[in-house]
Amino acid sequence: MNEKAIPVLTIDGPSGSGKGTVAARVAEELGWHVLDSGALYRLTGLAARKAGVDFADHAAVAAIARNLPARFEGGRVFLGDEEVTLEIRSETAGNDASKVAAIPEVRAALLDWQRGYAKPPGLVADGRDMGTVVFPEAQVKIFLDASAGERARRRYKQLKDKGIDVNLTGLIAEIEERDRRDRNRSVAPLAPADDALRIDSTSMNIDEVVNLVLQAVSRAGSGQAGGNG
Ligand code: DC
């Protein structure tokens, strides 16, 4: 796939920065495809856990990633015949995803699959390494961040709204641990691309972030640079 010919917008950032929501909203506005790359790592972690595979057995986890029987249908996600739409969103699935994502062979196994999402008329790709590793030639790159406290508060509210009882202090600790693992791993660590536009959403709402991102896409479309370094 020649990613240069197809417009690609990458949105990277830590968990809870709002990138999933922003990516979905922007993709809808533009009529572009969307890649939720975190879902692939979540599915790999879940499939490994269900198969009883030890995460320390890198070759076995990578084999699972290579042969992942995943399907996306509308907003629903399946692993083989089993619907796992809600299961992959749990905190356990997020932590498992972060662990399997640190295995280089797993990242390699998922690379071509992710690049295959770049199809006309365009792609919005959300993750940790979209702008640095998977789509380094993307026309517009965003790095969306927010303070750890604010990200934990957002996750707390989401879970409470779903009727799930959680402890805010515990959530902050989990988010900080996941950040540390994602930022410090040896392959494709969470980091802004040099040419990414950085947005701190700590005191912004989703509409404001979506507007900023759409403006960056429109600037790139009219031939102006999208990033601010
Ligand atoms: O975006 P998310 O919370 O669904 O991602 C879950 C985990 O997957 C995250 O903690 C790190 C990993 N991940 C990754 O390493 N690279 C990506 N492009 C996306 C997610």
Coordinates of C-alpha atoms and ligand atoms in Angstrom, one line a residue:
M1 CA 0.0 0.0 0.0
N2 CA 1.4 3.3 -1.0
E3 CA 0.6 5.4 2.0
K4 CA 1.9 8.6 0.4
A5 CA -1.0 8.5 -2.1
I6 CA -3.7 8.1 0.5
P7 CA -4.2 10.8 3.1
V8 CA -3.4 9.6 6.6
L9 CA -3.9 11.4 9.9
T10 CA -2.2 9.9 12.9
I11 CA -3.3 10.6 16.5
D12 CA -1.0 9.2 19.1
G13 CA -1.0 9.7 22.8
P14 CA -1.3 8.1 26.3
S15 CA -4.4 6.2 27.5
G16 CA -7.3 8.5 28.4
S17 CA -6.0 11.4 26.4
G18 CA -9.3 11.2 24.4
K19 CA -7.7 10.1 21.1
G20 CA -10.2 7.3 20.4
T21 CA -13.1 9.6 20.7
V22 CA -11.4 12.4 18.7
A23 CA -10.3 9.9 16.0
A24 CA -13.8 8.5 15.6
R25 CA -15.3 12.0 15.4
V26 CA -12.7 13.4 12.9
A27 CA -13.1 10.2 10.8
E28 CA -16.8 10.7 10.7
E29 CA -16.5 14.4 9.7
L30 CA -14.0 13.6 6.9
G31 CA -15.7 10.3 5.8
W32 CA -12.4 8.5 6.3
H33 CA -11.6 5.0 7.6
V34 CA -10.5 4.6 11.2
L35 CA -7.9 2.3 12.7
D36 CA -8.1 1.8 16.5
S37 CA -4.7 0.1 16.7
G38 CA -5.0 -0.4 20.5
A39 CA -7.9 -2.8 19.8
L40 CA -5.4 -5.1 18.0
Y41 CA -3.1 -5.2 21.1
R42 CA -6.1 -5.6 23.3
L43 CA -7.4 -8.6 21.2
T44 CA -3.9 -10.1 21.2
G45 CA -3.7 -9.9 25.0
L46 CA -7.2 -11.3 25.4
A47 CA -6.6 -14.2 23.0
A48 CA -3.4 -15.0 24.7
R49 CA -5.1 -15.0 28.1
K50 CA -8.0 -17.1 26.9
A51 CA -5.5 -19.6 25.4
G52 CA -3.6 -19.8 28.7
V53 CA -0.4 -18.5 27.0
D54 CA 2.2 -17.0 29.3
F55 CA 3.0 -13.4 28.3
A56 CA 6.7 -14.3 28.9
D57 CA 6.6 -16.7 26.0
H58 CA 7.1 -14.1 23.3
A59 CA 7.1 -16.6 20.4
A60 CA 3.7 -18.0 21.5
V61 CA 2.1 -14.5 22.0
A62 CA 3.5 -13.4 18.6
A63 CA 2.0 -16.5 16.9
I64 CA -1.4 -15.5 18.4
A65 CA -1.0 -12.0 17.0
R66 CA -0.1 -13.3 13.6
N67 CA -3.2 -15.6 13.4
L68 CA -5.6 -13.4 15.3
P69 CA -9.2 -14.4 14.3
A70 CA -10.4 -10.8 14.8
R71 CA -13.4 -9.2 13.0
F72 CA -14.7 -5.7 13.3
E73 CA -18.3 -5.2 12.3
G74 CA -19.7 -1.8 12.7
G75 CA -18.9 -1.0 16.3
R76 CA -18.7 -4.6 17.3
V77 CA -15.6 -6.7 17.8
F78 CA -15.3 -10.5 17.5
L79 CA -12.6 -13.0 18.3
G80 CA -13.6 -16.0 16.2
D81 CA -17.4 -16.4 16.9
E82 CA -17.2 -14.8 20.3
E83 CA -18.2 -11.1 20.7
V84 CA -15.6 -9.3 22.8
T85 CA -16.7 -5.7 22.3
L86 CA -17.0 -4.9 26.0
E87 CA -14.4 -7.4 27.3
I88 CA -11.5 -5.8 25.4
R89 CA -12.4 -2.4 27.0
S90 CA -11.8 -3.6 30.6
E91 CA -8.8 -2.3 32.6
T92 CA -7.4 -5.9 32.7
A93 CA -7.5 -6.0 28.9
G94 CA -5.8 -2.6 28.7
N95 CA -3.0 -3.7 31.0
D96 CA -2.6 -7.0 29.2
A97 CA -2.5 -5.1 25.9
S98 CA 0.3 -2.8 27.2
K99 CA 2.3 -5.9 28.2
V100 CA 2.0 -7.8 24.9
A101 CA 2.6 -4.5 23.0
A102 CA 6.1 -4.4 24.6
I103 CA 7.0 -7.7 22.7
P104 CA 8.9 -6.7 19.4
E105 CA 7.6 -9.8 17.6
V106 CA 4.0 -8.9 18.4
R107 CA 4.5 -5.4 17.0
A108 CA 6.1 -6.8 13.8
A109 CA 3.2 -9.3 13.4
L110 CA 0.6 -6.5 13.5
L111 CA 2.5 -4.0 11.3
D112 CA 1.2 -5.0 7.8
W113 CA -2.3 -5.5 9.1
Q114 CA -2.3 -1.9 10.4
R115 CA -0.9 -0.5 7.2
G116 CA -3.6 -2.3 5.2
Y117 CA -6.1 0.1 6.7
A118 CA -4.8 2.9 4.6
K119 CA -7.5 3.0 1.9
P120 CA -9.1 5.8 -0.1
P121 CA -10.5 8.3 0.7
G122 CA -8.3 8.4 3.8
L123 CA -7.4 7.0 7.2
V124 CA -7.5 8.3 10.8
A125 CA -5.1 6.0 12.8
D126 CA -5.1 6.2 16.6
G127 CA -2.5 4.6 18.8
R128 CA 1.0 5.1 20.3
D129 CA 3.3 4.7 17.3
M130 CA 1.1 5.7 14.4
G131 CA 3.1 8.8 13.4
T132 CA 6.6 7.4 14.3
V133 CA 6.6 3.8 13.1
V134 CA 3.4 2.6 11.3
F135 CA 2.7 5.7 9.1
P136 CA 5.9 7.8 9.2
E137 CA 4.9 9.5 5.9
A138 CA 1.4 10.6 7.2
Q139 CA 0.5 14.1 6.1
V140 CA -0.8 15.1 9.5
K141 CA 0.4 13.9 12.8
I142 CA -1.2 14.8 16.2
F143 CA 0.2 14.0 19.6
L144 CA -2.7 14.3 22.1
D145 CA -1.8 14.5 25.8
A146 CA -3.4 15.4 29.1
S147 CA -2.3 15.3 32.7
A148 CA -2.3 11.9 34.3
G149 CA -4.8 13.1 37.0
E150 CA -7.2 14.4 34.3
R151 CA -6.9 11.2 32.2
A152 CA -7.7 9.1 35.3
R153 CA -10.7 11.4 36.1
R154 CA -12.1 10.9 32.6
R155 CA -11.7 7.1 32.8
Y156 CA -13.3 7.1 36.3
K157 CA -16.3 8.9 34.9
Q158 CA -16.6 6.6 31.9
L159 CA -16.5 3.5 34.1
K160 CA -19.0 5.0 36.7
D161 CA -21.3 5.9 33.8
K162 CA -21.2 2.2 32.8
G163 CA -22.1 1.3 36.4
I164 CA -18.6 -0.1 37.1
D165 CA -17.4 0.7 40.6
V166 CA -13.8 1.9 40.6
N167 CA -11.3 3.6 42.9
L168 CA -9.8 6.9 41.6
T169 CA -6.5 6.5 43.4
G170 CA -6.1 3.0 42.0
L171 CA -6.9 4.3 38.5
I172 CA -4.3 7.0 38.7
A173 CA -1.7 4.4 39.8
E174 CA -2.7 2.1 36.9
I175 CA -2.6 4.9 34.3
E176 CA 0.8 6.0 35.5
E177 CA 2.2 2.4 35.4
R178 CA 0.8 1.8 31.9
D179 CA 2.3 5.2 30.7
R180 CA 5.7 4.2 32.2
R181 CA 5.6 0.9 30.3
D182 CA 4.4 2.4 27.0
R183 CA 6.9 5.2 27.1
N184 CA 9.9 3.2 28.2
R185 CA 9.7 0.0 26.1
S186 CA 12.5 -0.6 23.7
V187 CA 10.4 -0.9 20.5
A188 CA 8.1 1.9 19.2
P189 CA 7.7 3.6 22.6
L190 CA 5.0 6.2 23.1
A191 CA 6.5 9.4 21.8
P192 CA 5.5 12.3 19.6
A193 CA 6.9 12.3 16.1
D194 CA 9.2 15.2 15.4
D195 CA 6.7 16.7 13.0
A196 CA 3.6 16.1 15.2
L197 CA 1.3 18.9 16.3
R198 CA 1.1 18.6 20.1
I199 CA -2.2 19.2 21.8
D200 CA -2.7 19.2 25.5
S201 CA -6.3 18.5 26.2
T202 CA -6.2 18.8 30.0
S203 CA -8.5 21.8 30.0
M204 CA -10.2 21.4 26.6
N205 CA -13.4 19.6 25.7
I206 CA -13.7 17.1 22.8
D207 CA -15.3 19.7 20.4
E208 CA -12.3 22.0 20.8
V209 CA -9.8 19.2 20.2
V210 CA -11.8 17.9 17.1
N211 CA -11.8 21.5 15.7
L212 CA -8.1 21.9 16.1
V213 CA -7.4 18.6 14.4
L214 CA -9.8 19.3 11.5
Q215 CA -8.0 22.7 11.1
A216 CA -4.7 20.9 10.9
V217 CA -6.1 18.5 8.2
S218 CA -7.4 21.4 6.2
R219 CA -4.1 23.3 6.4
A220 CA -2.3 20.2 5.2
G221 CA -4.8 19.8 2.4
S222 CA -4.2 23.4 1.3
G223 CA -0.4 22.7 1.2
Q224 CA 0.6 24.3 4.5
A225 CA 2.6 22.4 7.0
G226 CA 0.6 20.5 9.7
G227 CA 3.1 20.2 12.5
N228 CA 4.6 22.7 14.9
G229 CA 7.6 20.5 15.9
Ligands
DC1 O1 -5.2 2.8 23.1 P1 -5.5 1.7 24.0 O2 -5.6 2.1 25.4 O3 -6.6 0.8 23.5 O4 -4.2 0.8 23.9 C1 -4.0 -0.3 24.8 C2 -2.5 -0.7 24.9 O5 -2.0 -1.1 23.7 C3 -1.6 0.5 25.3 O6 -1.4 0.6 26.7 C4 -0.3 0.3 24.6 C5 -0.7 -0.6 23.4 N1 -0.7 0.1 22.1 C6 0.6 0.2 21.5 O7 1.6 -0.2 22.1 N2 0.7 0.7 20.3 C7 -0.4 1.2 19.6 N3 -0.3 1.7 18.4 C8 -1.7 1.1 20.3 C9 -1.8 0.6 21.5

